[in-house]
PDB file of C-alpha atoms in Angstrom:
ATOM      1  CA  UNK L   1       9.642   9.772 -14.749  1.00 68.00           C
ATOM      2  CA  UNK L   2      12.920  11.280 -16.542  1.00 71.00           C
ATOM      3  CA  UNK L   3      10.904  14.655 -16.775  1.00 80.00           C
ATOM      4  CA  UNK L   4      10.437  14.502 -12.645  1.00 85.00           C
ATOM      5  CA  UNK L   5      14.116  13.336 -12.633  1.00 89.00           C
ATOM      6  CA  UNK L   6      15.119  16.080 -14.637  1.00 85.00           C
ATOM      7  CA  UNK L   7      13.243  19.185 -13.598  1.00 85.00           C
ATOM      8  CA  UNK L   8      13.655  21.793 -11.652  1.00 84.00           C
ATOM      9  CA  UNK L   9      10.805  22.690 -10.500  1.00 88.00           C
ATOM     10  CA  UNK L  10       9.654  21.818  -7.143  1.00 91.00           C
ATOM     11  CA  UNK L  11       6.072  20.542  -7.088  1.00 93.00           C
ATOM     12  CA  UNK L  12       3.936  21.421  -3.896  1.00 96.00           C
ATOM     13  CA  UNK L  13       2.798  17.947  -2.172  1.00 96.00           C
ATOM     14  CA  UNK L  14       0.192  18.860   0.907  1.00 95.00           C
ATOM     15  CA  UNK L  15      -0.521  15.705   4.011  1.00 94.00           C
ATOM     16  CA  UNK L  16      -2.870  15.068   5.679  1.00 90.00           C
ATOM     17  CA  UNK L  17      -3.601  14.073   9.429  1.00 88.00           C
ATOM     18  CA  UNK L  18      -1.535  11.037   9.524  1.00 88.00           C
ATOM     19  CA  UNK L  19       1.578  12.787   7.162  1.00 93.00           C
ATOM     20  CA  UNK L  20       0.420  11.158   4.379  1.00 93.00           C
ATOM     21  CA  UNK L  21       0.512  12.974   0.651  1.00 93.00           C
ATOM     22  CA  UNK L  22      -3.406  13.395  -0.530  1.00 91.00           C
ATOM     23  CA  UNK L  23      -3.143  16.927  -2.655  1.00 90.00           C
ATOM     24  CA  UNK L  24      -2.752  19.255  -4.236  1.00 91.00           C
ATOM     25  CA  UNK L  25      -4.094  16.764  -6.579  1.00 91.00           C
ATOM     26  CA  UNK L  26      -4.762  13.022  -7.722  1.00 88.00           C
ATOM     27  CA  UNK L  27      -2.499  13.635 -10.635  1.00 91.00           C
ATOM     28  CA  UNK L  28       0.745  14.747  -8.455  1.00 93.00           C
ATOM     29  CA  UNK L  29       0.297  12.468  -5.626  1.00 93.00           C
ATOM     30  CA  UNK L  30       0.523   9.713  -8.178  1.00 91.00           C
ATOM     31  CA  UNK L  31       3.436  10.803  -9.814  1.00 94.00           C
ATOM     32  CA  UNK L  32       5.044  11.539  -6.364  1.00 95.00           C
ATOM     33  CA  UNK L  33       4.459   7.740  -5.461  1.00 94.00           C
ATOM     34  CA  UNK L  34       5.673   6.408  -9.071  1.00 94.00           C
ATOM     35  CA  UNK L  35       8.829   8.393  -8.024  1.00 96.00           C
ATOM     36  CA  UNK L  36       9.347   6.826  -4.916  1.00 96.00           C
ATOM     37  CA  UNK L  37       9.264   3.873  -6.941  1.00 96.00           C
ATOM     38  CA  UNK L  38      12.068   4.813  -9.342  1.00 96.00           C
ATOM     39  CA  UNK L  39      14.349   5.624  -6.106  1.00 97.00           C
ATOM     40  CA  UNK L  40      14.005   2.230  -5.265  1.00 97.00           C
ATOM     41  CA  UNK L  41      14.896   0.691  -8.295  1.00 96.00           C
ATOM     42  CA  UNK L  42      17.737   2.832  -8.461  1.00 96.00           C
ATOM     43  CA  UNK L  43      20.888   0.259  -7.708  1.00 95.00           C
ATOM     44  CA  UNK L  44      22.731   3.290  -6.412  1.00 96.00           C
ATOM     45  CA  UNK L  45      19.999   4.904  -4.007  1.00 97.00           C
ATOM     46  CA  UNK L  46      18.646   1.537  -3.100  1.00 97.00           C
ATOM     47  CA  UNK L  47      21.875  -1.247  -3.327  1.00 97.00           C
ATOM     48  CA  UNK L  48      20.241  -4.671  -3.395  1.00 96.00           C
ATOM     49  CA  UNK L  49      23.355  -6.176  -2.019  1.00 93.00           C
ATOM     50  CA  UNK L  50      22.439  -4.932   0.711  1.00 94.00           C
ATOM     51  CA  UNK L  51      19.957  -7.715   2.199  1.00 91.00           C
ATOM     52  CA  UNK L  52      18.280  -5.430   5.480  1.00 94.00           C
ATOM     53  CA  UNK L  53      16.558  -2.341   4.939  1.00 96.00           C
ATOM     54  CA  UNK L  54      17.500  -1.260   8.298  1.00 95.00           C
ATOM     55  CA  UNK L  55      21.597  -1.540   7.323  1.00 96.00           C
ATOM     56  CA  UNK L  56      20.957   0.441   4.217  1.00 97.00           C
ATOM     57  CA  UNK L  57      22.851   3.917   5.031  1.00 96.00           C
ATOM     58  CA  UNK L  58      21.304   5.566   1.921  1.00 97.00           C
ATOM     59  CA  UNK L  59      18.285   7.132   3.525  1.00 97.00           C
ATOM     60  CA  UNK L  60      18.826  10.552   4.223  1.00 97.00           C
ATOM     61  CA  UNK L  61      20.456  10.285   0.256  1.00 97.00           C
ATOM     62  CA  UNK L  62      17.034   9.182  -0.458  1.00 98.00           C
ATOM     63  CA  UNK L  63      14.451  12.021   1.615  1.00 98.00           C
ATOM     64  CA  UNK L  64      17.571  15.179   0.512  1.00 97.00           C
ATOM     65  CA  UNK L  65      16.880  13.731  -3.203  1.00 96.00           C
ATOM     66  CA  UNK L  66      12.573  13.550  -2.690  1.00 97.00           C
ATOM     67  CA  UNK L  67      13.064  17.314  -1.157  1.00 96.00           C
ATOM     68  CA  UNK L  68      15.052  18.133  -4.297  1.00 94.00           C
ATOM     69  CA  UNK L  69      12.360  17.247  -6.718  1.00 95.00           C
ATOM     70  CA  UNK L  70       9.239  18.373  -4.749  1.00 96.00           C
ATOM     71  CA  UNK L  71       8.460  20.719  -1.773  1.00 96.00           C
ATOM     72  CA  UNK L  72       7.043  18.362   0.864  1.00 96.00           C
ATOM     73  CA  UNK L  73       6.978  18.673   4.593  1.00 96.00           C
ATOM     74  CA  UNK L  74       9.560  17.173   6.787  1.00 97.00           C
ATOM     75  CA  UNK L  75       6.923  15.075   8.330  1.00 97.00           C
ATOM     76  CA  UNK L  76       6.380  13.333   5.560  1.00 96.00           C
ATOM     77  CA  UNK L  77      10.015  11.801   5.743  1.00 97.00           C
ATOM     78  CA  UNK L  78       8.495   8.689   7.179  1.00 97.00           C
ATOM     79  CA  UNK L  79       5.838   8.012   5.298  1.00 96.00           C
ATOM     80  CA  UNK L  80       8.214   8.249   2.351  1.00 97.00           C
ATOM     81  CA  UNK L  81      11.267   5.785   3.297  1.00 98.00           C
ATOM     82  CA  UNK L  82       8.575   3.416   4.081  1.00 96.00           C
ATOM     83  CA  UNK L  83       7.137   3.794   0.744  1.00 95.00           C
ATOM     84  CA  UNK L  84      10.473   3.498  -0.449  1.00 97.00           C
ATOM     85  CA  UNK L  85      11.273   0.224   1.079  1.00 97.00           C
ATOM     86  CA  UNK L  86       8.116  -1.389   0.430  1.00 95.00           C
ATOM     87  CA  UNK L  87       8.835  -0.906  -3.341  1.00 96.00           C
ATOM     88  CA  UNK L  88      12.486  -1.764  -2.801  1.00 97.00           C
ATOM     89  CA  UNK L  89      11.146  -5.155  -1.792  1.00 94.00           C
ATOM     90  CA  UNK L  90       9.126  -5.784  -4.704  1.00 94.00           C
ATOM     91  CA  UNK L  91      11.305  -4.676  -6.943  1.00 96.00           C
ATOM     92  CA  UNK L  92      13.828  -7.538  -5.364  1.00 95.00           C
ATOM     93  CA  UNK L  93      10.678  -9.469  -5.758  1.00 92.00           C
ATOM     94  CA  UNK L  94       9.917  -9.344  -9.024  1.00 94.00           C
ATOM     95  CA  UNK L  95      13.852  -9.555 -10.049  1.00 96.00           C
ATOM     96  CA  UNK L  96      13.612 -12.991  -8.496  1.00 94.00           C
ATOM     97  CA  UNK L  97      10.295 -14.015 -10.313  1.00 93.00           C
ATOM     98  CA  UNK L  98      11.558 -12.979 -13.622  1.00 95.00           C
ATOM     99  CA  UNK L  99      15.307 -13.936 -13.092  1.00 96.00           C
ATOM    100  CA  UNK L 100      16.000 -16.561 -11.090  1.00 95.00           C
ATOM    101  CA  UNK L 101      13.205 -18.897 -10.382  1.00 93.00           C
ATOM    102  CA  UNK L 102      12.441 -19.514 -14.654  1.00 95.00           C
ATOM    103  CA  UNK L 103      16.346 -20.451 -14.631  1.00 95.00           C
ATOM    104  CA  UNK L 104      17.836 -23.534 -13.335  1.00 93.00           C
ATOM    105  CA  UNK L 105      21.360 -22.799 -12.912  1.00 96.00           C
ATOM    106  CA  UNK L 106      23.562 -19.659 -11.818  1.00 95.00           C
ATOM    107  CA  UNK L 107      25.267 -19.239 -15.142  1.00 95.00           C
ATOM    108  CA  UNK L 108      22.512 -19.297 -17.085  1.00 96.00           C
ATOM    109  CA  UNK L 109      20.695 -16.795 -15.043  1.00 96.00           C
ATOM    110  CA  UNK L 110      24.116 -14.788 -15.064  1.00 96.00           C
ATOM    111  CA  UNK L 111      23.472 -14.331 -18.964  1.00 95.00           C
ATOM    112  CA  UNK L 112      19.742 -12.836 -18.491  1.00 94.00           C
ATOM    113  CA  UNK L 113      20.825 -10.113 -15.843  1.00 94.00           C
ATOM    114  CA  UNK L 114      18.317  -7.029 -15.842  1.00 92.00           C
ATOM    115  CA  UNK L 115      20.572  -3.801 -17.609  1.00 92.00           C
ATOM    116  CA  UNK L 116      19.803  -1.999 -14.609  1.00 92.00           C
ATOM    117  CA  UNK L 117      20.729  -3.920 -12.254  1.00 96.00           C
ATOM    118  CA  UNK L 118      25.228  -4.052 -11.633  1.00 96.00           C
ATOM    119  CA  UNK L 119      26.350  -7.427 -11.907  1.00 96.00           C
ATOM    120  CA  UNK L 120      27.831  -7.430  -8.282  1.00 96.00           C
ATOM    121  CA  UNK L 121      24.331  -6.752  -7.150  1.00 97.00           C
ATOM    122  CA  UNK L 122      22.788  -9.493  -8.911  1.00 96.00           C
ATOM    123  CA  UNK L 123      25.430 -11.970  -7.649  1.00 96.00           C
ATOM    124  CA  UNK L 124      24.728 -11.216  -3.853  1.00 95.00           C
ATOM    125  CA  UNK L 125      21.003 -11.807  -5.051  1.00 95.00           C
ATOM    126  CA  UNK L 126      21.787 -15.323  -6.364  1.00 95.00           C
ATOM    127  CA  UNK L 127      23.848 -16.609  -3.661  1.00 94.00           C
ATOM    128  CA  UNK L 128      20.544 -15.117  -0.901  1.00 94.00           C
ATOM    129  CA  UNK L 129      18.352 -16.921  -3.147  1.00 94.00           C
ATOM    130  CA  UNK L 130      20.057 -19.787  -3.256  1.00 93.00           C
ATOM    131  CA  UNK L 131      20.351 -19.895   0.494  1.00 92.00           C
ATOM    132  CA  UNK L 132      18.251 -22.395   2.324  1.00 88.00           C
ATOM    133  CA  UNK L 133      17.111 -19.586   4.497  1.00 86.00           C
ATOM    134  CA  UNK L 134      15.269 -17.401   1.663  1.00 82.00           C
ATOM    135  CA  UNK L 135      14.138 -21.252   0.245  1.00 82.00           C
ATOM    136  CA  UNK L 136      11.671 -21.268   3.327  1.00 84.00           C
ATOM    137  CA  UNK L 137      11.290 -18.149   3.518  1.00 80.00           C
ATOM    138  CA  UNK L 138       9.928 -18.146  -0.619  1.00 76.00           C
ATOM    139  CA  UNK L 139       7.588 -21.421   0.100  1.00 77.00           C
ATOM    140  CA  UNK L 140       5.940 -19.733   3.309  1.00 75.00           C
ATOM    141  CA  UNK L 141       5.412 -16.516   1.232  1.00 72.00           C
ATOM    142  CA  UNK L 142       3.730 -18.097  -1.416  1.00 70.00           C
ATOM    143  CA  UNK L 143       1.356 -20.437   1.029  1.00 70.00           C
ATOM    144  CA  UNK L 144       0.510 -16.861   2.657  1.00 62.00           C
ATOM    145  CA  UNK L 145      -0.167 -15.550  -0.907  1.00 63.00           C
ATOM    146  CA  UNK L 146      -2.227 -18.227  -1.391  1.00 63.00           C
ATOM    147  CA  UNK L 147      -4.723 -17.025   1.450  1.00 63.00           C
ATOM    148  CA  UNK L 148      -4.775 -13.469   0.450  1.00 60.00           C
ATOM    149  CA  UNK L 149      -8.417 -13.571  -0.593  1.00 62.00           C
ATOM    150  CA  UNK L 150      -9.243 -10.004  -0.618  1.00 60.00           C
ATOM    151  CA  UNK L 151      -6.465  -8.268  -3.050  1.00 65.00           C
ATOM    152  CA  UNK L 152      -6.772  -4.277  -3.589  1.00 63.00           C
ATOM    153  CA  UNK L 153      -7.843  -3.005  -7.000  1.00 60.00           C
ATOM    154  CA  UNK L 154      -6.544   0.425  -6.061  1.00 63.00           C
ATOM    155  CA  UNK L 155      -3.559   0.580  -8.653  1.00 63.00           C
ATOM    156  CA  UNK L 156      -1.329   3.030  -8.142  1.00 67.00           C
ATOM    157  CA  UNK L 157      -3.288   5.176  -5.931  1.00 69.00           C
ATOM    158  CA  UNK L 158      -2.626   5.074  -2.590  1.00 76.00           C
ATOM    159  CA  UNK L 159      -4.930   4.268   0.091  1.00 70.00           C
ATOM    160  CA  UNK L 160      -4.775   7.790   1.941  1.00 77.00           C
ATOM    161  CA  UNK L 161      -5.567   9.365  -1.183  1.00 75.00           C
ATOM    162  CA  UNK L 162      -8.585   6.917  -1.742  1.00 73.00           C
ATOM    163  CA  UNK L 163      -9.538   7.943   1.660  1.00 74.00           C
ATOM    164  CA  UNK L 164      -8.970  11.549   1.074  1.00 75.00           C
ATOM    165  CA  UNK L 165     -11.398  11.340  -1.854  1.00 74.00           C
ATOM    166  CA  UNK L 166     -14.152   9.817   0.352  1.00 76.00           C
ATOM    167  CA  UNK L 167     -13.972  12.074   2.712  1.00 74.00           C
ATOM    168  CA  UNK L 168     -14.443  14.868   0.478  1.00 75.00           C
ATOM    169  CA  UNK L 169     -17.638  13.344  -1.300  1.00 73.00           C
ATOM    170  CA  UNK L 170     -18.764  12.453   2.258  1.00 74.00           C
ATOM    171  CA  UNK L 171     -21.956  14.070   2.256  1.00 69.00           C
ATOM    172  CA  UNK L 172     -22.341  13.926   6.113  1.00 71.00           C
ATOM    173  CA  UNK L 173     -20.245  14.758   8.903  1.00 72.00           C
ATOM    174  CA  UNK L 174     -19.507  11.168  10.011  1.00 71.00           C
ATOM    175  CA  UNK L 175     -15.830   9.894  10.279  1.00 74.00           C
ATOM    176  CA  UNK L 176     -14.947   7.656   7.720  1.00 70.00           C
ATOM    177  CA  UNK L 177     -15.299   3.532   8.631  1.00 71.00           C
ATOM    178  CA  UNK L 178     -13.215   1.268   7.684  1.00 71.00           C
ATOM    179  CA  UNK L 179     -16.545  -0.260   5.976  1.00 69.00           C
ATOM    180  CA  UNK L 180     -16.359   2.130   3.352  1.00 73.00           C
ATOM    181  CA  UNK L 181     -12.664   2.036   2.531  1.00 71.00           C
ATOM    182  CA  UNK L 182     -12.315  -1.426   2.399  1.00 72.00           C
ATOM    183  CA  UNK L 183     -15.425  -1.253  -0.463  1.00 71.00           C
ATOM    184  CA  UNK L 184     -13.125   1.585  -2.446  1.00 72.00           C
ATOM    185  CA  UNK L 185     -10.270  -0.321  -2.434  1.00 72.00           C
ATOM    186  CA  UNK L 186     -12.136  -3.410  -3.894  1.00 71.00           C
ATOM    187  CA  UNK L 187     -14.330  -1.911  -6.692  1.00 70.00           C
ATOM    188  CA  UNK L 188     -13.744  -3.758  -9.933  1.00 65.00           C
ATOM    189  CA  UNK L 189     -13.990  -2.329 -13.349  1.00 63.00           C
ATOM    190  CA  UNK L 190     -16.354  -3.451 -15.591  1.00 57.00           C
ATOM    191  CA  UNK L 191     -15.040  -5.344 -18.727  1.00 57.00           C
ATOM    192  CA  UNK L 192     -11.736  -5.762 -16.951  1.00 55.00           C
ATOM    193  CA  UNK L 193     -10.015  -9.148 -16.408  1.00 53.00           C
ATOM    194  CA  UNK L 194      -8.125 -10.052 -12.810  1.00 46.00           C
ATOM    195  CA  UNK L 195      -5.769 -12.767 -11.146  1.00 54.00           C
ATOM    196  CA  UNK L 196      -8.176 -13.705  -8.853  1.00 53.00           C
ATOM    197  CA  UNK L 197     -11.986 -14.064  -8.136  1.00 53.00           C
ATOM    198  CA  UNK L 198     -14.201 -11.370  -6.621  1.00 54.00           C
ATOM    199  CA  UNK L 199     -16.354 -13.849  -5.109  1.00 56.00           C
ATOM    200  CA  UNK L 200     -14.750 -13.932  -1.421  1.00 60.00           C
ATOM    201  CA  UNK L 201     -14.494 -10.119  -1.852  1.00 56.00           C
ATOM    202  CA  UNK L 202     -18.033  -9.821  -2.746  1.00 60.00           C
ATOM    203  CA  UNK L 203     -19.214 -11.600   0.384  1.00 66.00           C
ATOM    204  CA  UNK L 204     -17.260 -10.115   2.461  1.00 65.00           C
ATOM    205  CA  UNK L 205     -18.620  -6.400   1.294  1.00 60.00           C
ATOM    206  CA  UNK L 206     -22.140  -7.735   1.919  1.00 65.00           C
ATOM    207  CA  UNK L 207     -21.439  -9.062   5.260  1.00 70.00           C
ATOM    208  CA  UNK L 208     -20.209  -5.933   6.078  1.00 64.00           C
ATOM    209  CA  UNK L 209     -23.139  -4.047   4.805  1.00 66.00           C
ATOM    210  CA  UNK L 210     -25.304  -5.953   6.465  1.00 71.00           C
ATOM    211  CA  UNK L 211     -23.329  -5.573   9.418  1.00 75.00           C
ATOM    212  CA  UNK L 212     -23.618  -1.922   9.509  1.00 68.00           C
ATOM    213  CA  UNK L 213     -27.187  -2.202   8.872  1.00 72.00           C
ATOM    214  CA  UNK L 214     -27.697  -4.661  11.760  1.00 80.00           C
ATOM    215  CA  UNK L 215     -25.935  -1.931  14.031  1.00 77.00           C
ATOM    216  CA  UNK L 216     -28.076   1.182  12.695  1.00 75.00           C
ATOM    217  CA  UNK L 217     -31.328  -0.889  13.608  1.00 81.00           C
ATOM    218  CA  UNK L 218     -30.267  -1.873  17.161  1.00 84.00           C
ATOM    219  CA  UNK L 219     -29.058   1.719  17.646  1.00 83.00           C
ATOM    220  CA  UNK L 220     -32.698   3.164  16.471  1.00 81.00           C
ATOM    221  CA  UNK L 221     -33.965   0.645  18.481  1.00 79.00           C
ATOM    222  CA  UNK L 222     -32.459   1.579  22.249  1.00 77.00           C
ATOM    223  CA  UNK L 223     -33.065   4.980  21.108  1.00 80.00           C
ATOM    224  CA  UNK L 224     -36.542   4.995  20.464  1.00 77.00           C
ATOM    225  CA  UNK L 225     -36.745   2.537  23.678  1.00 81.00           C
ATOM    226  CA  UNK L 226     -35.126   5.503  25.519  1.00 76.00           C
ATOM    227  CA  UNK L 227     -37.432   7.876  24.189  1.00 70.00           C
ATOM    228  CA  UNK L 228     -40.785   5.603  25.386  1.00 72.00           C
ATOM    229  CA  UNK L 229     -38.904   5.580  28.238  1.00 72.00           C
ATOM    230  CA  UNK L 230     -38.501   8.965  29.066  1.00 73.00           C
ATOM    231  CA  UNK L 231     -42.164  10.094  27.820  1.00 68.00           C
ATOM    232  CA  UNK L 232     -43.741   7.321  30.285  1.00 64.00           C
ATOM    233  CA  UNK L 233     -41.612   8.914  33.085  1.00 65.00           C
ATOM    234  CA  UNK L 234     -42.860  12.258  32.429  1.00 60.00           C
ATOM    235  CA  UNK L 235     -46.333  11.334  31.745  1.00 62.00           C
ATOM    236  CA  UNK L 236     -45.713   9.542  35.440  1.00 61.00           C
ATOM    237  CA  UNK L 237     -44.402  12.297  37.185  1.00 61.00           C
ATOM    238  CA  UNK L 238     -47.539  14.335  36.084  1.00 55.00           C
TER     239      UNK L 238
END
C-alpha cells in the first residue's frame, strides 16, 4: 500500500448501478478496497478515541484523500465511508482480540500497545472496554457469532465485484438471483483449511437448488397447462 500512498498517479475506478467500484479491473478494485482499509487504520484519519462513527468529523478528510489517490465518481462517496467504517470497526476489533482480552490487567496491556496505534488512543480503548456497557455488548457479539453458520469465502473481493463477474459470464439475459451469489460467495478451495464447517453451507446451497428447480417445473407446468388450454379453446371455437 505505500506505493498507492505514495503515487501520483490517479487510477481510473468505474461503478456500477448501485455506485459500487467493479472495474476497470479485479486487480484495481482490490487494491482500491485494501486502501480503504489502510485509511481506517490510520489513527489520524480514523481516531479510535473517538467511540461513534457518526461523531467522527474526519470524513470529508477521508473521500478529498480517496479522490487524491484515484479518479472515482462522486457517487461513490458513500459506498466508500461505509467501507471505511466497516473496517474501522474491525480494526478496533481485532485491537481488542489481540490486546486486551489475552491481558488481565491495564498495565500490562499498556506495555503491549500496537506501534501504530498513539497511546492516548489506546487508553480511551481500555477504559470502553472495560466499561460494563461494551462487557455486554462483547458477550452478545460473540453468542451472535456463534450462529453465523454461513461465513463468506470471498476474501478480499467484494461482493459487487463477485456479482459483476457473474454477470459478465452470464450466458443468458436473466437478472442475477440471489441463488447464484450466495453460491459465489461460499465456494471453498480445494486443499484449503477453514474456521468453520461447510456442512450447514452445503445444505443450504442444495436447498436452494432444489428450490429453484421446484419453481422452473411448476412454471413449465402452468405454462404448458395454458397452452392445452388455449389449443382446446381454439379447436372449440372451430
Amino acid at each position: 500500500m505505500k506505493s498507492v500512498h505514495g503515487r501520483h498517479e490517479h487510477k481510473l475506478i468505474l461503478l456500477n448501478n448501485l455506485n459500487q467500484p467493479v472495474d476497470p479491473s479485479d486487480a484495481v478494485v482490490t487494491e482500491f478496497g485494501s486502501f480503504l482499509g489502510t485509511l481506517a487504520r490510520n489513527a489520524t484519519l480514523c481516531p479510535l478515541d473517538i467511540l461513534d462513527w457518526r461523531k467522527m468529523d474526519t470524513k470529508e478528510d477521508i473521500w478529498e484523500y480517496t479522490k487524491d489517490k484515484y479518479d472515482i465518481p462522486e457517487a461513490a462517496k458513500t459506498y466508500t465511508l461505509e467501507s471505511v467504517q466497516a473496517a474501522w470497526r474491525k480494526h478496533k476489533s481485532r485491537l481488542k482480540k489481540d490486546h486486551f482480552d489475552p491481558y488481565r490487567s491495564d498495565e500490562t496491556r499498556m506495555e503491549h500497545i500496537p506501534e501504530d496505534v498513539p497511546v492516548s488512543q489506546f487508553k480511551e480503548l481500555l477504559r470502553y472496554w472495560n466499561s460494563k456497557k461494551l462487557q455486554r455488548m462483547s458477550k452478545t457479539n460473540i453468542e451472535n457469532r456463534k450462529k453465523l453458520k454461513n461465513p463468506h469465502t470471498a476474501g478480499k473481493r467484494s461482493f459487487a465485484l463477485v456479482r459483476s463477474k457473474l454477470e459478465k459470464d452470464k450466458e443468458t439475459s436473466d437478472p442475477l438471483s440471489a441463488k447464484e451469489v450466495f453460491v459465489a460467495t461460499r465456494k471453498r478451495k480445494v486443499g484449503r483449511s477453514y474456521k468453520s464447517s461447510d456442512e450447514d453451507t452445503t445444505s443450504k446451497i442444495v436447498r436452494l437448488y432444489l428450490i429453484n428447480v421446484i419453481l422452473r417445473s411448476i412454471i413449465c407446468f402452468y405454462l404448458f397447462t395454458f397452452y392445452l388450454l388455449e389449443l382446446y379453446f381454439f379447436e372449440f371455437s372451430l
